[in-house]
Amino acid sequence: MTLPKKATVFIVDDDELIRDSLEFLAKSVGLAVKTFSSAQAFLDSELPNTPCCLVSDIRMPGLSGLDLQDELVKRGITIPVIFITGHGTVPISVRAMKAGAVNFLQKPFEDQDLLDSIHHSIEQDRLSKIEQHKIKDIERRIKSLSLREHEILIFVAAGQLNKQIAFELGMSENTVKTHRFRIMRKMEVKTLADLVRATEKANEKT
Amino acid sequence: MMDQNLKKLAVKALSGLENKYVIHYIDSYTKQDLLLKVAHLPKDSAIFFISLFRDVSGQSFVPRDVMAEVSQKANSPVFSMVDTYLGYGTVGGALLSASYQGKKYAEMVVKILAGESLANLQYTDKGNQLMFDWQQLKRCSIDESRLPIGSIVRYRKLSTWEEHQWKIVGVSIIIVMQALAMIGLLIQHKRRRRAEEEAQKLRDERAHISRVLAMGEIAASLAHEINQPLSAIRSYAQAAQRFLKNDPAEASKALSGIITGNRRAEEVIKRIRMSLKKEPFKQTRIQLKGLVEEVIELATSKAQEQNISLKSELILDFPATFGDRIQLQQVLFNLILNAIEAITDKNNTHAEVVVLALQENTQFITLSIRDTGMGIDEQKANSLFDAFYTTKAEGLGIGLSISRSIIEDHSGRLWATNNDDIGSTFSFTIPICEDDKK
């Protein structure tokens, strides 16, 4: 379960010069860059499974940077957002940060500030993507269990002994043991602790 | 000649009064003698005029007219018997009224005809009435209060007030109302003038505020427009620095971006210049004195607010100059306002701004604005005329920059020097009108 290393920076700005200069800046530190001239164009694009972050202007014709941020939250897309603006005001920056923006930079800014923000965002996104990947994996394994196995998993995760489970479900202790062995194999875990942790992770998500 | 029957009656009526009064019967005179006689009667005399149809010379008269003449000449009051004499010079008295008697008798006749017994009708009223002539009373100084009760006073001459009471009241009312109307109008006029002055002041303030706001707005948008390419240039430059080590091709592209950004910033500045010169350049002949006076008038209130004396020392016979009147006024106004603002020491009683003119050669006239302000920091003197350079807290730093570009458009020069004693002087040259060159 390895993720592609190449991280992508998405840049949304209506000013071509700014867009182009930011692209150069990001490329100069080895990042992949995709630029968009409007918020809508970005929303219409396909997002990769690789770690990424969004650098967006606030004041733009059509959807503003803040509108874009709202729309992403609404669609359940979790991508770190960095805002850059020529005339930021305190209320706007507060609103942006409350909605989960990573940073809010005033033009002209120190390139290192932006690059640090980008790196930080990408790392954050990478971790969150790994986490998501793990959860999806566990969910896939849980789905591969039979109905009976799933039933027994719930008892096992709740800390019940084989004897108790056998009594509860009206089956022999040996049958429970056989099911448990199969569950461990299907869930790709070696110890009971790993099994409990995996089921908890899956539960957290739902 | 007096009616002898009447005389007999009179003598009879007066008998018994001889020991109280001296009675003369004047009946054997000519009219001339009579008039002479009555004019010189002794003191406290009274004339009782009975009648005179004919005098001793045999001349006939209408008695009433004779009485009028007698009354005119007499030094004493004239009394008489019948009411028809009233108004012809008699003072009056218990007068016999023929019309009153006639009316009474007629009433009796009507009663008799109605069948009333004659015995019941006792006629006692002699028909005499106490009647007096107001004018004769006045002439003989007889006080009205001394007249018997029930007296009728005729021919009363009304005083102007009594006669024209309503006219006088009417005219007075009109005069008073006109006066009030005039006072009202004067007050209204004064109020209106004050209101107009206040409105003008408000307009001036509003114009100033809107100008400042507009400038602020423009400045904010300019700041953004210049900020964009500046920001881009910085990013390109930093990217280029990194690429230089291992990717010269990319570095070169980033450098091209810097040039693009630079060009855009230049364009913004060019646009500012263009917009500042939106007004078409209208060159006319200008009499400097009038132009300076107009600007001084505009700036005077500003100077007064700060207790600064603002004056011009211009001599009359300068040749006419040539240029855009409004733009030149703008420059002068701006320099005067700067001069006023440069004087920060408000308590200085010698605080003044003086506008001077000097003709140095046949080409130009130099106009100078001298202040007693804080002077110019020598080290910053070069930046003074740069756009967006300002020493004022709320200044935009474009006044002097615009002023200089206007003067340069007029092929003139704008410069600043510190005075020997205190403050600084800003001067600019204006070309002399071709026709007026001497």
JSON list of N, CA and C in Angstrom, two decimals, chain A residues 50-83:
[
{"chain": "A", "resi": 50, "resn": "THR", "atom": "N", "xyz": [-3.05, 11.43, -5.25]},
{"chain": "A", "resi": 50, "resn": "THR", "atom": "CA", "xyz": [-1.75, 11.75, -4.66]},
{"chain": "A", "resi": 50, "resn": "THR", "atom": "C", "xyz": [-1.89, 12.92, -3.71]},
{"chain": "A", "resi": 51, "resn": "PRO", "atom": "N", "xyz": [-0.91, 13.13, -2.81]},
{"chain": "A", "resi": 51, "resn": "PRO", "atom": "CA", "xyz": [-0.98, 14.29, -1.91]},
{"chain": "A", "resi": 51, "resn": "PRO", "atom": "C", "xyz": [-1.00, 15.59, -2.70]},
{"chain": "A", "resi": 52, "resn": "CYS", "atom": "N", "xyz": [-1.84, 16.52, -2.28]},
{"chain": "A", "resi": 52, "resn": "CYS", "atom": "CA", "xyz": [-1.91, 17.77, -3.02]},
{"chain": "A", "resi": 52, "resn": "CYS", "atom": "C", "xyz": [-2.37, 18.88, -2.09]},
{"chain": "A", "resi": 53, "resn": "CYS", "atom": "N", "xyz": [-2.27, 20.11, -2.60]},
{"chain": "A", "resi": 53, "resn": "CYS", "atom": "CA", "xyz": [-2.83, 21.23, -1.86]},
{"chain": "A", "resi": 53, "resn": "CYS", "atom": "C", "xyz": [-3.29, 22.30, -2.85]},
{"chain": "A", "resi": 54, "resn": "LEU", "atom": "N", "xyz": [-4.10, 23.23, -2.35]},
{"chain": "A", "resi": 54, "resn": "LEU", "atom": "CA", "xyz": [-4.66, 24.26, -3.24]},
{"chain": "A", "resi": 54, "resn": "LEU", "atom": "C", "xyz": [-4.17, 25.64, -2.80]},
{"chain": "A", "resi": 55, "resn": "VAL", "atom": "N", "xyz": [-3.63, 26.40, -3.78]},
{"chain": "A", "resi": 55, "resn": "VAL", "atom": "CA", "xyz": [-3.25, 27.78, -3.51]},
{"chain": "A", "resi": 55, "resn": "VAL", "atom": "C", "xyz": [-4.22, 28.64, -4.32]},
{"chain": "A", "resi": 56, "resn": "SER", "atom": "N", "xyz": [-5.02, 29.47, -3.61]},
{"chain": "A", "resi": 56, "resn": "SER", "atom": "CA", "xyz": [-6.06, 30.21, -4.33]},
{"chain": "A", "resi": 56, "resn": "SER", "atom": "C", "xyz": [-6.09, 31.69, -3.97]},
{"chain": "A", "resi": 57, "resn": "ASP", "atom": "N", "xyz": [-6.39, 32.49, -4.97]},
{"chain": "A", "resi": 57, "resn": "ASP", "atom": "CA", "xyz": [-6.64, 33.92, -4.76]},
{"chain": "A", "resi": 57, "resn": "ASP", "atom": "C", "xyz": [-8.01, 34.05, -4.08]},
{"chain": "A", "resi": 58, "resn": "ILE", "atom": "N", "xyz": [-8.27, 35.17, -3.43]},
{"chain": "A", "resi": 58, "resn": "ILE", "atom": "CA", "xyz": [-9.59, 35.34, -2.81]},
{"chain": "A", "resi": 58, "resn": "ILE", "atom": "C", "xyz": [-10.53, 36.10, -3.74]},
{"chain": "A", "resi": 59, "resn": "ARG", "atom": "N", "xyz": [-10.09, 37.27, -4.18]},
{"chain": "A", "resi": 59, "resn": "ARG", "atom": "CA", "xyz": [-10.98, 38.10, -5.02]},
{"chain": "A", "resi": 59, "resn": "ARG", "atom": "C", "xyz": [-10.82, 37.70, -6.48]},
{"chain": "A", "resi": 60, "resn": "MET", "atom": "N", "xyz": [-11.86, 37.07, -6.99]},
{"chain": "A", "resi": 60, "resn": "MET", "atom": "CA", "xyz": [-11.83, 36.63, -8.40]},
{"chain": "A", "resi": 60, "resn": "MET", "atom": "C", "xyz": [-13.21, 36.85, -8.99]},
{"chain": "A", "resi": 61, "resn": "PRO", "atom": "N", "xyz": [-13.26, 37.05, -10.30]},
{"chain": "A", "resi": 61, "resn": "PRO", "atom": "CA", "xyz": [-14.59, 37.13, -10.92]},
{"chain": "A", "resi": 61, "resn": "PRO", "atom": "C", "xyz": [-15.27, 35.78, -10.81]},
{"chain": "A", "resi": 62, "resn": "GLY", "atom": "N", "xyz": [-16.58, 35.75, -10.73]},
{"chain": "A", "resi": 62, "resn": "GLY", "atom": "CA", "xyz": [-17.31, 34.48, -10.55]},
{"chain": "A", "resi": 62, "resn": "GLY", "atom": "C", "xyz": [-17.20, 34.05, -9.11]},
{"chain": "A", "resi": 63, "resn": "LEU", "atom": "N", "xyz": [-16.90, 32.75, -8.91]},
{"chain": "A", "resi": 63, "resn": "LEU", "atom": "CA", "xyz": [-16.75, 32.25, -7.54]},
{"chain": "A", "resi": 63, "resn": "LEU", "atom": "C", "xyz": [-15.49, 32.83, -6.92]},
{"chain": "A", "resi": 64, "resn": "SER", "atom": "N", "xyz": [-15.62, 33.32, -5.67]},
{"chain": "A", "resi": 64, "resn": "SER", "atom": "CA", "xyz": [-14.43, 33.83, -4.99]},
{"chain": "A", "resi": 64, "resn": "SER", "atom": "C", "xyz": [-13.71, 32.66, -4.34]},
{"chain": "A", "resi": 65, "resn": "GLY", "atom": "N", "xyz": [-12.53, 32.94, -3.80]},
{"chain": "A", "resi": 65, "resn": "GLY", "atom": "CA", "xyz": [-11.77, 31.90, -3.14]},
{"chain": "A", "resi": 65, "resn": "GLY", "atom": "C", "xyz": [-12.53, 31.31, -1.97]},
{"chain": "A", "resi": 66, "resn": "LEU", "atom": "N", "xyz": [-13.26, 32.19, -1.24]},
{"chain": "A", "resi": 66, "resn": "LEU", "atom": "CA", "xyz": [-14.03, 31.71, -0.08]},
{"chain": "A", "resi": 66, "resn": "LEU", "atom": "C", "xyz": [-15.20, 30.84, -0.53]},
{"chain": "A", "resi": 67, "resn": "ASP", "atom": "N", "xyz": [-15.83, 31.22, -1.66]},
{"chain": "A", "resi": 67, "resn": "ASP", "atom": "CA", "xyz": [-16.92, 30.40, -2.22]},
{"chain": "A", "resi": 67, "resn": "ASP", "atom": "C", "xyz": [-16.40, 29.00, -2.57]},
{"chain": "A", "resi": 68, "resn": "LEU", "atom": "N", "xyz": [-15.21, 28.98, -3.15]},
{"chain": "A", "resi": 68, "resn": "LEU", "atom": "CA", "xyz": [-14.59, 27.72, -3.57]},
{"chain": "A", "resi": 68, "resn": "LEU", "atom": "C", "xyz": [-14.38, 26.83, -2.34]},
{"chain": "A", "resi": 69, "resn": "GLN", "atom": "N", "xyz": [-13.87, 27.45, -1.27]},
{"chain": "A", "resi": 69, "resn": "GLN", "atom": "CA", "xyz": [-13.61, 26.70, -0.04]},
{"chain": "A", "resi": 69, "resn": "GLN", "atom": "C", "xyz": [-14.91, 26.09, 0.49]},
{"chain": "A", "resi": 70, "resn": "ASP", "atom": "N", "xyz": [-16.00, 26.90, 0.50]},
{"chain": "A", "resi": 70, "resn": "ASP", "atom": "CA", "xyz": [-17.30, 26.41, 0.96]},
{"chain": "A", "resi": 70, "resn": "ASP", "atom": "C", "xyz": [-17.77, 25.22, 0.13]},
{"chain": "A", "resi": 71, "resn": "GLU", "atom": "N", "xyz": [-17.59, 25.37, -1.20]},
{"chain": "A", "resi": 71, "resn": "GLU", "atom": "CA", "xyz": [-18.06, 24.34, -2.13]},
{"chain": "A", "resi": 71, "resn": "GLU", "atom": "C", "xyz": [-17.31, 23.02, -1.89]},
{"chain": "A", "resi": 72, "resn": "LEU", "atom": "N", "xyz": [-16.00, 23.12, -1.62]},
{"chain": "A", "resi": 72, "resn": "LEU", "atom": "CA", "xyz": [-15.20, 21.91, -1.37]},
{"chain": "A", "resi": 72, "resn": "LEU", "atom": "C", "xyz": [-15.69, 21.20, -0.11]},
{"chain": "A", "resi": 73, "resn": "VAL", "atom": "N", "xyz": [-15.97, 21.98, 0.93]},
{"chain": "A", "resi": 73, "resn": "VAL", "atom": "CA", "xyz": [-16.47, 21.39, 2.18]},
{"chain": "A", "resi": 73, "resn": "VAL", "atom": "C", "xyz": [-17.80, 20.69, 1.91]},
{"chain": "A", "resi": 74, "resn": "LYS", "atom": "N", "xyz": [-18.65, 21.38, 1.11]},
{"chain": "A", "resi": 74, "resn": "LYS", "atom": "CA", "xyz": [-19.97, 20.83, 0.81]},
{"chain": "A", "resi": 74, "resn": "LYS", "atom": "C", "xyz": [-19.85, 19.50, 0.05]},
{"chain": "A", "resi": 75, "resn": "ARG", "atom": "N", "xyz": [-18.85, 19.42, -0.83]},
{"chain": "A", "resi": 75, "resn": "ARG", "atom": "CA", "xyz": [-18.69, 18.19, -1.62]},
{"chain": "A", "resi": 75, "resn": "ARG", "atom": "C", "xyz": [-17.89, 17.12, -0.87]},
{"chain": "A", "resi": 76, "resn": "GLY", "atom": "N", "xyz": [-17.45, 17.43, 0.34]},
{"chain": "A", "resi": 76, "resn": "GLY", "atom": "CA", "xyz": [-16.70, 16.45, 1.13]},
{"chain": "A", "resi": 76, "resn": "GLY", "atom": "C", "xyz": [-15.30, 16.23, 0.62]},
{"chain": "A", "resi": 77, "resn": "ILE", "atom": "N", "xyz": [-14.79, 17.21, -0.11]},
{"chain": "A", "resi": 77, "resn": "ILE", "atom": "CA", "xyz": [-13.42, 17.10, -0.63]},
{"chain": "A", "resi": 77, "resn": "ILE", "atom": "C", "xyz": [-12.47, 17.71, 0.40]},
{"chain": "A", "resi": 78, "resn": "THR", "atom": "N", "xyz": [-11.57, 16.90, 0.92]},
{"chain": "A", "resi": 78, "resn": "THR", "atom": "CA", "xyz": [-10.65, 17.44, 1.91]},
{"chain": "A", "resi": 78, "resn": "THR", "atom": "C", "xyz": [-9.31, 17.71, 1.25]},
{"chain": "A", "resi": 79, "resn": "ILE", "atom": "N", "xyz": [-9.09, 18.98, 0.92]},
{"chain": "A", "resi": 79, "resn": "ILE", "atom": "CA", "xyz": [-7.80, 19.37, 0.35]},
{"chain": "A", "resi": 79, "resn": "ILE", "atom": "C", "xyz": [-7.34, 20.60, 1.12]},
{"chain": "A", "resi": 80, "resn": "PRO", "atom": "N", "xyz": [-6.10, 20.64, 1.59]},
{"chain": "A", "resi": 80, "resn": "PRO", "atom": "CA", "xyz": [-5.63, 21.83, 2.33]},
{"chain": "A", "resi": 80, "resn": "PRO", "atom": "C", "xyz": [-5.62, 23.05, 1.41]},
{"chain": "A", "resi": 81, "resn": "VAL", "atom": "N", "xyz": [-6.12, 24.16, 1.96]},
{"chain": "A", "resi": 81, "resn": "VAL", "atom": "CA", "xyz": [-6.22, 25.38, 1.15]},
{"chain": "A", "resi": 81, "resn": "VAL", "atom": "C", "xyz": [-5.32, 26.48, 1.71]},
{"chain": "A", "resi": 82, "resn": "ILE", "atom": "N", "xyz": [-4.55, 27.10, 0.83]},
{"chain": "A", "resi": 82, "resn": "ILE", "atom": "CA", "xyz": [-3.73, 28.26, 1.21]},
{"chain": "A", "resi": 82, "resn": "ILE", "atom": "C", "xyz": [-4.26, 29.46, 0.40]},
{"chain": "A", "resi": 83, "resn": "PHE", "atom": "N", "xyz": [-4.61, 30.54, 1.09]},
{"chain": "A", "resi": 83, "resn": "PHE", "atom": "CA", "xyz": [-5.10, 31.72, 0.37]},
{"chain": "A", "resi": 83, "resn": "PHE", "atom": "C", "xyz": [-3.99, 32.75, 0.21]}
]
